[in-house]
Coordinates of C-alpha atoms in Angstrom, one line a residue:
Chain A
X492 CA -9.1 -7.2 -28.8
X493 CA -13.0 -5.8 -29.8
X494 CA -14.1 -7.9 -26.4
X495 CA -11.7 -6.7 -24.1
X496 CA -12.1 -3.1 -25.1
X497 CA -16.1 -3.4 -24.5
X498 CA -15.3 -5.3 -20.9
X499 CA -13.4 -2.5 -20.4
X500 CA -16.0 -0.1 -21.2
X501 CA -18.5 -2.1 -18.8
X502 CA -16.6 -1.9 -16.1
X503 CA -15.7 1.4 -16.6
X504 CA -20.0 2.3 -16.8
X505 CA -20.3 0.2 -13.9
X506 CA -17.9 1.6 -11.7
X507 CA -19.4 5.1 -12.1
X508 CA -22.7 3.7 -11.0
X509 CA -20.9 4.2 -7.1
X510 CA -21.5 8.4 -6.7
X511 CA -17.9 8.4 -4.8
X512 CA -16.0 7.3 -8.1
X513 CA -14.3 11.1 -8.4
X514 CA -13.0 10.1 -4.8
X515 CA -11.6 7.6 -6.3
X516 CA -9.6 9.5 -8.8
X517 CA -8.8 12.1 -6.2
X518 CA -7.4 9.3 -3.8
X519 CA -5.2 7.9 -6.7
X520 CA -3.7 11.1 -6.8
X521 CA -3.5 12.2 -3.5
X522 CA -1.3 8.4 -3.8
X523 CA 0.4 9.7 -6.9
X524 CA 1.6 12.8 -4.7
X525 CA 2.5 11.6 -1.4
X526 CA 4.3 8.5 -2.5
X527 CA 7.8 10.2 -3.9
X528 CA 6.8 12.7 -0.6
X529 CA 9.3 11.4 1.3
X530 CA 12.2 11.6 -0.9
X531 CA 11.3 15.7 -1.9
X532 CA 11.3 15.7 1.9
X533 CA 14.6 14.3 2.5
X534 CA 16.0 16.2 -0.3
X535 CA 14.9 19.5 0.7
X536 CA 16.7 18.9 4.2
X537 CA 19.6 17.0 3.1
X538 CA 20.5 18.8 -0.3
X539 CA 21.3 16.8 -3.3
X540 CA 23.5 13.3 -3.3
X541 CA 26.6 14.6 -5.6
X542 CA 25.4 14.7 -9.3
X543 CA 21.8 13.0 -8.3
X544 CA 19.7 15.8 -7.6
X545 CA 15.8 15.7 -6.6
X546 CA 14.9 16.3 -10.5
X547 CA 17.0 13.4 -11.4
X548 CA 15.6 10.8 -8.3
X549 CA 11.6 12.1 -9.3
X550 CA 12.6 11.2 -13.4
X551 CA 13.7 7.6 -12.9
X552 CA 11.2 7.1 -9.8
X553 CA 8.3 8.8 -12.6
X554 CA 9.1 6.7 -15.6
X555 CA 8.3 3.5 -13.5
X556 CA 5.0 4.6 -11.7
X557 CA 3.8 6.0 -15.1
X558 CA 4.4 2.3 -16.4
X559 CA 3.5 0.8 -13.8
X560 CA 0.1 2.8 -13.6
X561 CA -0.4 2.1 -17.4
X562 CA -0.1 -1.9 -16.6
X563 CA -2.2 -1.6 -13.9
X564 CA -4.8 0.1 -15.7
X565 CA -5.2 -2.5 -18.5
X566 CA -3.9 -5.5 -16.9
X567 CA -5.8 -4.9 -13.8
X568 CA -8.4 -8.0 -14.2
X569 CA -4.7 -10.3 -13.9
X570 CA -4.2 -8.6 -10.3
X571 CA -7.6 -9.6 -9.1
X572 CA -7.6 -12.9 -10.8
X573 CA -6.3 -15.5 -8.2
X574 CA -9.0 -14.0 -5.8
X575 CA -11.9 -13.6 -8.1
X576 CA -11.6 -16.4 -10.3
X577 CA -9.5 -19.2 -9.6
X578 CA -11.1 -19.5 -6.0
X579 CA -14.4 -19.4 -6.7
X580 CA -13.9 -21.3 -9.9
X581 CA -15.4 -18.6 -12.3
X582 CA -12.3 -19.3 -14.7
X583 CA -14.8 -22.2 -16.1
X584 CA -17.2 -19.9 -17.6
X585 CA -13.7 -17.7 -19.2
X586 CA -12.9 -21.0 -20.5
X587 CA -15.8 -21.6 -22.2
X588 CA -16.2 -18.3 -24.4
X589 CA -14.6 -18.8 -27.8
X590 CA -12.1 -15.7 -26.9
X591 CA -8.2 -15.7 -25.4
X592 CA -8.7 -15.8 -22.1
X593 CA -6.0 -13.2 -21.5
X594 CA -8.1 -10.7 -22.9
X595 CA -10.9 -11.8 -21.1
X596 CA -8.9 -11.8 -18.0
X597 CA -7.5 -8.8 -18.9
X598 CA -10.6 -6.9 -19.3
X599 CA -12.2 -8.8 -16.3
X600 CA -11.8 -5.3 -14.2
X601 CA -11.3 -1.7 -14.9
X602 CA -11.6 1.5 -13.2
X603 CA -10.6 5.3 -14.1
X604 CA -9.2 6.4 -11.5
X605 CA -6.7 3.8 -12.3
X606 CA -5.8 6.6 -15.1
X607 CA -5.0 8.9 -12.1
X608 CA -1.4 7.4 -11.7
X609 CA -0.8 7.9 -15.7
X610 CA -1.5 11.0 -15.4
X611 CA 0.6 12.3 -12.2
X612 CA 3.5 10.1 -13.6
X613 CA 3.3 12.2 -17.3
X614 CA 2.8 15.4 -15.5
X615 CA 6.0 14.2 -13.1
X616 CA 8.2 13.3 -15.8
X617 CA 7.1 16.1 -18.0
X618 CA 7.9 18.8 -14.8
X619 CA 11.0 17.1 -14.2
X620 CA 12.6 16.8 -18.1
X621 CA 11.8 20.4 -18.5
X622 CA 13.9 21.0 -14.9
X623 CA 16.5 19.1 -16.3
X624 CA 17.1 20.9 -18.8
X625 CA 15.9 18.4 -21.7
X626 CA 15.3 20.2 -25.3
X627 CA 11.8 19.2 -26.9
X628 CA 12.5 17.3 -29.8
X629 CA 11.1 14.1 -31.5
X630 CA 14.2 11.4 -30.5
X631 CA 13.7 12.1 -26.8
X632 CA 10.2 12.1 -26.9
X633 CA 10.4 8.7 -28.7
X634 CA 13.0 6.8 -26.0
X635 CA 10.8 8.2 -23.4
X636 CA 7.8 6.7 -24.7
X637 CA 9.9 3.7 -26.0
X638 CA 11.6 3.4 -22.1
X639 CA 7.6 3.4 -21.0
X640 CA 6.4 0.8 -23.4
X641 CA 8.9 -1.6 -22.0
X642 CA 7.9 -1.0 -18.8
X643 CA 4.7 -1.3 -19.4
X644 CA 4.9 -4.4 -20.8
X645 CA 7.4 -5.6 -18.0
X646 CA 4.7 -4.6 -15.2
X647 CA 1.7 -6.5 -17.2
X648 CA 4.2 -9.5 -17.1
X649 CA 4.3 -9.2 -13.3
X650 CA 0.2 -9.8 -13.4
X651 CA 0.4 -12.2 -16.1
X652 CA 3.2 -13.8 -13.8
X653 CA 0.8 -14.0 -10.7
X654 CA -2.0 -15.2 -11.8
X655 CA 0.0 -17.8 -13.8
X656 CA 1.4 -19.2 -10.0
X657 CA -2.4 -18.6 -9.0
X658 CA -3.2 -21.8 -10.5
X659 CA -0.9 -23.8 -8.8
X660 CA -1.2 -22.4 -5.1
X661 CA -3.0 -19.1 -4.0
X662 CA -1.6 -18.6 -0.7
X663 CA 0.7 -16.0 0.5
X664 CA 0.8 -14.2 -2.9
X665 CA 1.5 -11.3 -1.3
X666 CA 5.3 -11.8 -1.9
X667 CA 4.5 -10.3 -5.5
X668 CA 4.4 -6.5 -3.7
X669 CA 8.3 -6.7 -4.3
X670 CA 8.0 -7.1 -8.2
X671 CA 5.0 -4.4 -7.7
X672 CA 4.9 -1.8 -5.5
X673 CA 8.2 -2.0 -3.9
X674 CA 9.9 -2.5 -6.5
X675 CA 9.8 1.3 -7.8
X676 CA 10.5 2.2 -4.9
X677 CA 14.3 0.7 -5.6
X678 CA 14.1 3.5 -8.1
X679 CA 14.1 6.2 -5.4
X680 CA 17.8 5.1 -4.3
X681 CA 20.7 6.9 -6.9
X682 CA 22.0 4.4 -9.1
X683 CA 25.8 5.0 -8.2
X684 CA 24.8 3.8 -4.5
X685 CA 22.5 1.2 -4.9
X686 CA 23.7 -2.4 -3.9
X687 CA 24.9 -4.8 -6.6
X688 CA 22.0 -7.1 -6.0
X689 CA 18.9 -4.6 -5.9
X690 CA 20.8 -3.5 -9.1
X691 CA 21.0 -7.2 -10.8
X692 CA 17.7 -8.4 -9.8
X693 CA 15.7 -5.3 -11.2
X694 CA 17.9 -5.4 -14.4
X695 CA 18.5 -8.6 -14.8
X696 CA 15.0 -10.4 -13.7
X697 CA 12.2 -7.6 -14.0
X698 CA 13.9 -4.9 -16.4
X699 CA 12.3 -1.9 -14.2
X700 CA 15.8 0.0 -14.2
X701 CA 16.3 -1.3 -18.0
X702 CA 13.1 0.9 -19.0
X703 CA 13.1 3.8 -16.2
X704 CA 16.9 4.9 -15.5
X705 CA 18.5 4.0 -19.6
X706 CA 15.9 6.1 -21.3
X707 CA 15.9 9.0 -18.5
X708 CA 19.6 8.7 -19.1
X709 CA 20.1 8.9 -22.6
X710 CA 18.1 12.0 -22.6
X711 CA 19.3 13.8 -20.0
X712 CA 22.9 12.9 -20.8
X713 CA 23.9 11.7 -17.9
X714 CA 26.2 9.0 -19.8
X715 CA 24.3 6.1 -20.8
X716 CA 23.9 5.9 -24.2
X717 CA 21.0 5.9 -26.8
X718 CA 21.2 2.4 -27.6
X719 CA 21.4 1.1 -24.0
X720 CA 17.5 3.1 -24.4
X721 CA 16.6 1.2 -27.1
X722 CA 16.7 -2.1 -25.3
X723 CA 14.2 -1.1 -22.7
X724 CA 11.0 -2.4 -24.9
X725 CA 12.8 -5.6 -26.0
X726 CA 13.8 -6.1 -22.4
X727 CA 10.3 -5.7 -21.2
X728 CA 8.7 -7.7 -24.0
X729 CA 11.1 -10.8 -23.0
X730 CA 9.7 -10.6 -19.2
X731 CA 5.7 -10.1 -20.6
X732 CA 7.0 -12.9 -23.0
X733 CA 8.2 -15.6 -20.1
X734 CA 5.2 -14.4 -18.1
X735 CA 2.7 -15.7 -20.8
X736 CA 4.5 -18.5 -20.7
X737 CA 4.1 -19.4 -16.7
X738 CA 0.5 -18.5 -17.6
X739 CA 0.0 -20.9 -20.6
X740 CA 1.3 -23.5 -18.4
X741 CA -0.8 -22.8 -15.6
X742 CA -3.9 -22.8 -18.0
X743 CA -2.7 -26.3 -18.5
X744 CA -3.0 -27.3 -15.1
X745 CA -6.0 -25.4 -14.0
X746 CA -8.2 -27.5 -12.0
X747 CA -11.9 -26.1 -11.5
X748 CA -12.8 -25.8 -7.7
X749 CA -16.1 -24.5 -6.1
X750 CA -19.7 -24.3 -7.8
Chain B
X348 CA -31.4 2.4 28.6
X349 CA -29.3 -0.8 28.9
X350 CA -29.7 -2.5 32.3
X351 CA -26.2 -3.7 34.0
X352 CA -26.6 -7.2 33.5
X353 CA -27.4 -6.8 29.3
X354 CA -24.2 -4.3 29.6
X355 CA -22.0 -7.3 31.3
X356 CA -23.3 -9.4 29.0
X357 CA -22.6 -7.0 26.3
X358 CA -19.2 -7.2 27.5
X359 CA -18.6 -10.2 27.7
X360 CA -19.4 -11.2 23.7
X361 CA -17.2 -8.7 22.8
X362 CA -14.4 -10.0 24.5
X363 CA -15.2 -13.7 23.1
X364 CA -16.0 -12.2 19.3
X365 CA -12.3 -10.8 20.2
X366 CA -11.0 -13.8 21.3
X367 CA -12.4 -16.2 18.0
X368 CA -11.3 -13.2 15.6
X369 CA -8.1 -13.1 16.9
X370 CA -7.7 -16.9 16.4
X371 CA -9.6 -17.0 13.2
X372 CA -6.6 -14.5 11.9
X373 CA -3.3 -16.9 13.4
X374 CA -5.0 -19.5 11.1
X375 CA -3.5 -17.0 8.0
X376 CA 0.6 -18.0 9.3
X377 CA 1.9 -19.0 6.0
X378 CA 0.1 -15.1 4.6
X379 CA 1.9 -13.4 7.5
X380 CA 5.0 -14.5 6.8
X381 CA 5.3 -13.5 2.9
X382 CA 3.6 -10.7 4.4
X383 CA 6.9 -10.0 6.8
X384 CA 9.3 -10.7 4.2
X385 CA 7.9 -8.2 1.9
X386 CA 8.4 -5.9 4.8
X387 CA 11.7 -6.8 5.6
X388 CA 12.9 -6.1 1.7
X389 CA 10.8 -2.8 2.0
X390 CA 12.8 -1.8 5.1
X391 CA 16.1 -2.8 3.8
X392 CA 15.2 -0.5 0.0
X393 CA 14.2 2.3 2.8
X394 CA 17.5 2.0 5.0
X395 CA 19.4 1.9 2.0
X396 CA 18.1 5.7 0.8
X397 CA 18.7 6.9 3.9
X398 CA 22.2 5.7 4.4
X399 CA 23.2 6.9 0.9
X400 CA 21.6 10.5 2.5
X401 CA 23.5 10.5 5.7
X402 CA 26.4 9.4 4.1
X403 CA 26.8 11.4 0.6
X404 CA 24.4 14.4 1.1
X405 CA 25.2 17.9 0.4
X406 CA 24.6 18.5 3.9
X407 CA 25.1 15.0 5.4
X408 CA 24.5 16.0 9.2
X409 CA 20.9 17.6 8.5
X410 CA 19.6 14.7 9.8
X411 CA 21.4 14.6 13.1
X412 CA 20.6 18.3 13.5
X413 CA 16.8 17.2 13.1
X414 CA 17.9 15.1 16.8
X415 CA 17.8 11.6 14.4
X416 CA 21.3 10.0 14.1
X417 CA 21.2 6.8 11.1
X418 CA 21.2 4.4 13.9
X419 CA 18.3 6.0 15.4
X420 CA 16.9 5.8 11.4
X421 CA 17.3 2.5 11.4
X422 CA 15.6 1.6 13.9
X423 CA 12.6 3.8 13.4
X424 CA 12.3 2.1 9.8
X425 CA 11.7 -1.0 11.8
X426 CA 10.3 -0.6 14.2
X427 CA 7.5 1.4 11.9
X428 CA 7.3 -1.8 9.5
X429 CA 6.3 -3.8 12.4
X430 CA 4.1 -1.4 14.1
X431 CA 2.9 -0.6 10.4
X432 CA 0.4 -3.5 10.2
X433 CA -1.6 -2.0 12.9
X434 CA -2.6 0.7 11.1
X435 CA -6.1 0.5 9.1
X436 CA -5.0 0.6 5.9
X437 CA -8.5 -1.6 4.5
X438 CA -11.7 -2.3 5.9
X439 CA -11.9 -5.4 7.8
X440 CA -13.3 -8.3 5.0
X441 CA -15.6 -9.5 6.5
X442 CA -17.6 -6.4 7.8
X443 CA -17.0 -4.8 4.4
X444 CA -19.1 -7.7 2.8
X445 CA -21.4 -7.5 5.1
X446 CA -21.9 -4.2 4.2
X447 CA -21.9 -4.5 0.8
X448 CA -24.1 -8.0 0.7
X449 CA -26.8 -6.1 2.9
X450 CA -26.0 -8.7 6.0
X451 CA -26.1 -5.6 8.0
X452 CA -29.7 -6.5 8.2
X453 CA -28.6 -9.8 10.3
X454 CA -26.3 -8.0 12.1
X455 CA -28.9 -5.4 13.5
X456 CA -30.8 -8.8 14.8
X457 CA -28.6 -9.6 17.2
X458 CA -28.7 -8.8 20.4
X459 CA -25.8 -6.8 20.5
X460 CA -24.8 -3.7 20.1
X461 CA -23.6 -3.0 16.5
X462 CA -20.4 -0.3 16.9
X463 CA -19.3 -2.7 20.0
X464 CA -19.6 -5.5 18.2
X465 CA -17.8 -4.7 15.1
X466 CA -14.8 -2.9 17.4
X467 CA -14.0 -6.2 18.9
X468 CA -13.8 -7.4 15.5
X469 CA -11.9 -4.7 14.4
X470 CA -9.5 -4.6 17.5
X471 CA -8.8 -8.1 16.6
X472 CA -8.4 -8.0 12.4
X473 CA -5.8 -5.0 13.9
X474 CA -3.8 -6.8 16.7
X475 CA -2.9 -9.9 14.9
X476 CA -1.1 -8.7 11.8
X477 CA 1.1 -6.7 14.5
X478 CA 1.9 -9.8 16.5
X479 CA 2.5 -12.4 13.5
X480 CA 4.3 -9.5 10.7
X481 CA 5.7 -7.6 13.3
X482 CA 7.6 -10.3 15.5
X483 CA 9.2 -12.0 12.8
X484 CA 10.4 -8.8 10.9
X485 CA 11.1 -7.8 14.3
X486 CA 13.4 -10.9 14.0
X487 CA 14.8 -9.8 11.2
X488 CA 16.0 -6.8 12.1
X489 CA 17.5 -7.8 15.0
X490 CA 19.7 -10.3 12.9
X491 CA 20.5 -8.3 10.0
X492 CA 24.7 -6.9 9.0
X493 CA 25.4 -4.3 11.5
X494 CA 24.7 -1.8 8.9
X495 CA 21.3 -2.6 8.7
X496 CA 20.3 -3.8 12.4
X497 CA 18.1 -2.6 14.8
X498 CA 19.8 -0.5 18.0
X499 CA 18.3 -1.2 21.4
X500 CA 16.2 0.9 23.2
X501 CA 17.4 3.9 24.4
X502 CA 16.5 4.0 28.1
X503 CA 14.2 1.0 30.1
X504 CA 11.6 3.2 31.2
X505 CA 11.3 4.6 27.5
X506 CA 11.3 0.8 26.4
X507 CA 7.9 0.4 29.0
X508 CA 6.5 3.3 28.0
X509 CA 6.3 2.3 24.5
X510 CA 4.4 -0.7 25.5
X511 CA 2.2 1.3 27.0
X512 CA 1.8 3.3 24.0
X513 CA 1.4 0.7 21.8
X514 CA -1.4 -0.2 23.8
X515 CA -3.0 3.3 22.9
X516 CA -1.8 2.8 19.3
X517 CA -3.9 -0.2 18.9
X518 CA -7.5 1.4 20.6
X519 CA -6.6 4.3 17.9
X520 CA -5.9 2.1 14.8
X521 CA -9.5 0.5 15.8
X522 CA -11.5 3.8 16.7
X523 CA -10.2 5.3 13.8
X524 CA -11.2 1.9 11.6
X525 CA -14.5 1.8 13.2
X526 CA -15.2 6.0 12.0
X527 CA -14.1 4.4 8.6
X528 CA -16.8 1.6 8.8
X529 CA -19.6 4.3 10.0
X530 CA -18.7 6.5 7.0
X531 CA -18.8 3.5 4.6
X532 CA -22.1 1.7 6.2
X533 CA -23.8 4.6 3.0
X534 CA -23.1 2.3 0.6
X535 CA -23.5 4.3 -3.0
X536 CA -20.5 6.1 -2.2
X537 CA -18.0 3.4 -3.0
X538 CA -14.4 3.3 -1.9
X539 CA -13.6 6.2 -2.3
X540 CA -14.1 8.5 0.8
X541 CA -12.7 5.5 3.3
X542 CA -9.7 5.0 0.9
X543 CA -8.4 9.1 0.9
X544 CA -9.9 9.1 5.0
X545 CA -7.0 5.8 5.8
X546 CA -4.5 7.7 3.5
X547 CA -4.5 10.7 5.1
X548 CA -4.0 8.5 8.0
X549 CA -1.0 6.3 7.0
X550 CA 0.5 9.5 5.5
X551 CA 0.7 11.2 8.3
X552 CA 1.5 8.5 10.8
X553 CA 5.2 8.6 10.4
X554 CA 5.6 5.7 8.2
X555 CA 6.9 7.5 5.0
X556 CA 9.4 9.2 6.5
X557 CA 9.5 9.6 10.1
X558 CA 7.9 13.0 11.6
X559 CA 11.0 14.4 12.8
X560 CA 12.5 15.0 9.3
X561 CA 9.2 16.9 7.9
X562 CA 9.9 20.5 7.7
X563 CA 10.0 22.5 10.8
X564 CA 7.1 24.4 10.3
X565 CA 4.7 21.7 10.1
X566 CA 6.5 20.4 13.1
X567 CA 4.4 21.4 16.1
X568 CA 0.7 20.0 14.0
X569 CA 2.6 17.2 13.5
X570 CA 2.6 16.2 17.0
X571 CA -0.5 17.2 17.9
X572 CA -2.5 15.4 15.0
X573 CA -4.1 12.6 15.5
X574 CA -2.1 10.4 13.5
X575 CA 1.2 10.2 15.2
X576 CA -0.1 8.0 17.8
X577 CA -0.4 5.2 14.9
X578 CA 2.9 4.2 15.6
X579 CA 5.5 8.0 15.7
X580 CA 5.1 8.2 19.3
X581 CA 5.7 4.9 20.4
X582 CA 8.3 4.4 17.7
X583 CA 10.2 7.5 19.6
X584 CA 9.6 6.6 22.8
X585 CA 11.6 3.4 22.1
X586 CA 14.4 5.3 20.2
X587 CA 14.4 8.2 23.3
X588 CA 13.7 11.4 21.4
X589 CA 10.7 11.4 23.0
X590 CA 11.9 11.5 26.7
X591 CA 10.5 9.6 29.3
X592 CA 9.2 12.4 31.1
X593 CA 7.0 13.6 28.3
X594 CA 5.9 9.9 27.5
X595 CA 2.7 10.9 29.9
X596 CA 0.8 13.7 27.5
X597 CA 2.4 11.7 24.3
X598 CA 0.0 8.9 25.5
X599 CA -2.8 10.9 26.8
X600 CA -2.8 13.0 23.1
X601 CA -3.6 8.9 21.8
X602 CA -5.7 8.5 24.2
X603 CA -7.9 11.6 23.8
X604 CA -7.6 11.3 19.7
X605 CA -9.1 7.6 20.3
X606 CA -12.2 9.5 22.1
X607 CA -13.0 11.6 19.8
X608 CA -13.0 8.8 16.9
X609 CA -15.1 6.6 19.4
X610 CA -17.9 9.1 19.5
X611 CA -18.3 10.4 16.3
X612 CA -18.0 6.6 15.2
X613 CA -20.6 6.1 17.2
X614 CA -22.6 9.2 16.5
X615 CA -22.3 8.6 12.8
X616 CA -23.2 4.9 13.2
X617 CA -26.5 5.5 14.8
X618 CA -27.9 8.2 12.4
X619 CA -26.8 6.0 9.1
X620 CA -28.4 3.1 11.1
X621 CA -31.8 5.4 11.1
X622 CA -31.9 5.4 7.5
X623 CA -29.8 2.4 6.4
X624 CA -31.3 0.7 3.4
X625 CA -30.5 -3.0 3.3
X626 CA -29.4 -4.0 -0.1
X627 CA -30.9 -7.1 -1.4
X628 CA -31.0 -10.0 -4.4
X629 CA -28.2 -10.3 -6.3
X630 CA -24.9 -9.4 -4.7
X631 CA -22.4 -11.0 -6.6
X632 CA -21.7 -8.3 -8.5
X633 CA -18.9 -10.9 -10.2
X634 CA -21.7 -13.1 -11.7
X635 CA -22.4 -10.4 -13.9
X636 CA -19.5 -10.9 -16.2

């Protein structure tokens, strides 16, 4: 843990070194802004969906960008991984340090503005508990923060995840974007309408609606109850859990290529 | 002063750095493919919303009083995943190492000129995710459960005219690329800049939510910025709310947008080049971890 928080403060003094770095932040949040920009759009023309109002869409949609910005921030060096590492066979050197190499990996890459996205998605859900009417008090603030742990930890497991299959082939790993980015954008659709298998795979398989909509719920009070919250960091540990394990196993098999 | 025969021959490796670019990027099948299926789930999440809007809305016929019916919808959804490779949404790889390694130096030695050159490249890194992604989610869509297929177009002439205009859309997407390549050739800057200039781009291209359904206020910039020629004009031609008859100044508002990024790319290129400073020993920035 003591080496992957001073990687992480390398490559945080390093990336500073470029002068456009509050650019950076600024474009992460200009991201942050625009993406649910569409739905605020559609609501404002189309009015509400029956109970699922634009305060109750932006919840949901916040508690998994704020997750998924928190895994992305520390788990970023995963993301790069296959690309930086297993092509060029720098994985060798990881190897050969006397540290886990997921906290080497880990740290391999950070960046501040990566913080931008945590900080819009607090702000977001914040704005939006307050609009909906949520009283202050130290239970909901804890199944909000639980519901984010476990998703969290479920959006790490996605990077774990790739760069575990990185070992065995590198191409076309773009079909990950559907555990990634697309797949908070599911949570943009109300729950009620949503078909049965968008609904099984991101409950079932990657527990984004397990962490984003059952905390959000139990809050709010929209029905679900407070122990369907309390399984959201369980449920994410269980993914980051079977990640590791894909990873472990493609340790295993990692054969070094290049020079 | 270039004399005609240096400018035919100017010409002429452009079109062949073109041509090799363009068949360097079908050697990338197997990425395109992934690529088109992640599109085709993201157009299916996006159809989805909008269905549930037209369908359970407070005021479920705002979107047919915007002139957009859901099958209309549909079809702009996929139409704008295909067209939505086009748009510069990265620096092209290679001329972004180049950049960063200092090769810029080797470029300058060439013969050539630089902005040309790179817009072949450019052009080319552009056109071929269009023609591998888009075709097969293209595909897709056409096959899909009635609920979620693509409608045909709505008039012939409209259906040419988007050709046409997709013609436009693609010397756009690359003079717009190529003013993103000038701004990043000053190195220290980072990321940054080019990523927020291509947002702003993609943003406003349509490709969120089509133009139409942005407020009415905004409506009459919307058309005339320089970003709905990415892929919201030809997308409407195709669908007809663009008529036929007003296809002409759609086209000729791409067309003028792409002039104005051509110069200043080309402006800004030759000052930086005046004072470019060519970076040099270690590059690898990754050996230093």
């Amino acid at each position: 843990m003591k080496v992957y928080f001073k990687l992480l403060k390398m490559n945080l003094l390093s990336g500073l070194q470029y002068k456009g770095w509050p650019f950076m932040i600024l474009q992460v949040l200009v991201v942050v802004v625009t993406d649910p920009l569409g739905s605020i759009l559609m609501f404002s023309r189309f009015g509400s969906i029956g109970e699922w109002t634009a305060e109750r869409i932006l919840l949901i949609y916040a508690m998994a960008v704020t997750s998924f910005g928190l895994a992305e921030t520390f788990f970023r060096g995963f993301d790069y991984f296959p690309w930086r590492m297993v092509r060029s066979g720098d994985f060798d050197r990881v190897l050969l340090r006397p540290h886990s190499t997921v906290s080497m990996v880990a740290g391999s890459y950070f960046h501040i503005h990566r913080l931008a996205r945590v900080f819009g998605g607090i702000c977001a859900i914040l704005w939006c508990l307050y609009e909906n009417g949520v009283k202050p008090g130290f239970l909901n603030a804890v199944i909000i923060l639980w519901g984010l742990a476990g998703g969290f930890l479920a959006y790490a497991g996605v990077f774990v995840m790739t760069s575990g299959i990185a070992f065995f082939t590198i191409k076309a790993l773009d079909w990950i974007y559907i555990l990634t980015n697309a797949s908070y954008q599911v949570t943009r659709c109300p729950m009620s309408h949503m078909p049965r298998a968008l609904k099984n795979m991101f409950t079932f398989f990657l527990p984004i609606l397990v962490t984003s909509y059952y905390p959000a719920s139990a809050v709010c009070g929209w029905g679900e109850g407070y122990a369907k919250a309390f399984i959201a960091l369980p449920a994410g540990l269980a993914f980051f859990l079977f990640s590791l394990m894909i990873w472990r196993i493609g340790v295993k098999h990692y054969k070094s290529t290049g020079s | 002063m270039i004399r005609k025969s240096a400018f035919i021959a100017n010409v002429r490796a452009c079109l062949s750095l073109f041509r090799i670019k363009t068949a360097e990027g079908f050697q990338y099948r197997m990425a395109y493919l992934v690529n088109a299926a992640v599109g085709v789930f993201w157009g299916l999440i996006e159809i989805t919303v909008y269905s549930v809007f037209y369908q359970y809305a407070e005021r479920k016929d705002a979107g047919i009083m915007a002139g957009m019916d859901i099958n209309q919808m549909i079809t702009y959804v996929w139409l704008a995943q295909a067209i939505f490779a086009m748009v510069p949404m990265n620096i092209d790889g290679e001329i972004l190492s180049k950049i960063n390694s200092g090769d810029v130096g080797v470029e300058l030695c060439r013969p050539l000129d630089l902005y040309f050159h790179w817009f072949s490249k450019t052009a080319a890194t552009r056109l071929t995710p269009f023609l591998l992604r888009g075709s097969v989610v293209l595909l897709a869509a056409a096959f899909m459960p009635a609920a979620y297929r693509m409608s045909l177009p709505a008039s012939a002439s409209g259906f040419l005219w988007m050709l046409l205009s997709l013609l436009a859309a693609l010397l756009l997407c690359t003079s717009y690329s190529m003013l993103i390549c000038a701004v990043r050739l000053k190195i220290t800057w980072g990321d940054g800049i080019t990523y927020m200039m291509m947002l702003i781009g993609g943003i406003l291209s349509g490709a969120y939510l089509p133009l139409q359904l942005w407020p009415e206020g905004m409506q009459r910039f919307l058309t005339l910025q320089p970003f709905a020629g990415y892929l919201d004009i030809p997308v409407r031609l195709y669908i007809g709310t663009i008529s036929p008859e007003k296809a002409l100044s759609s086209i000729l508002i791409q067309i003028l947008w792409s002039a104005v990024f051509i110069l200043a790319g080309k402006l800004l290129m030759a000052k930086r080049l005046q004072t470019i400073v060519i970076q040099g020993g270690i590059t690898d920035y990754e050996s230093l971890f």
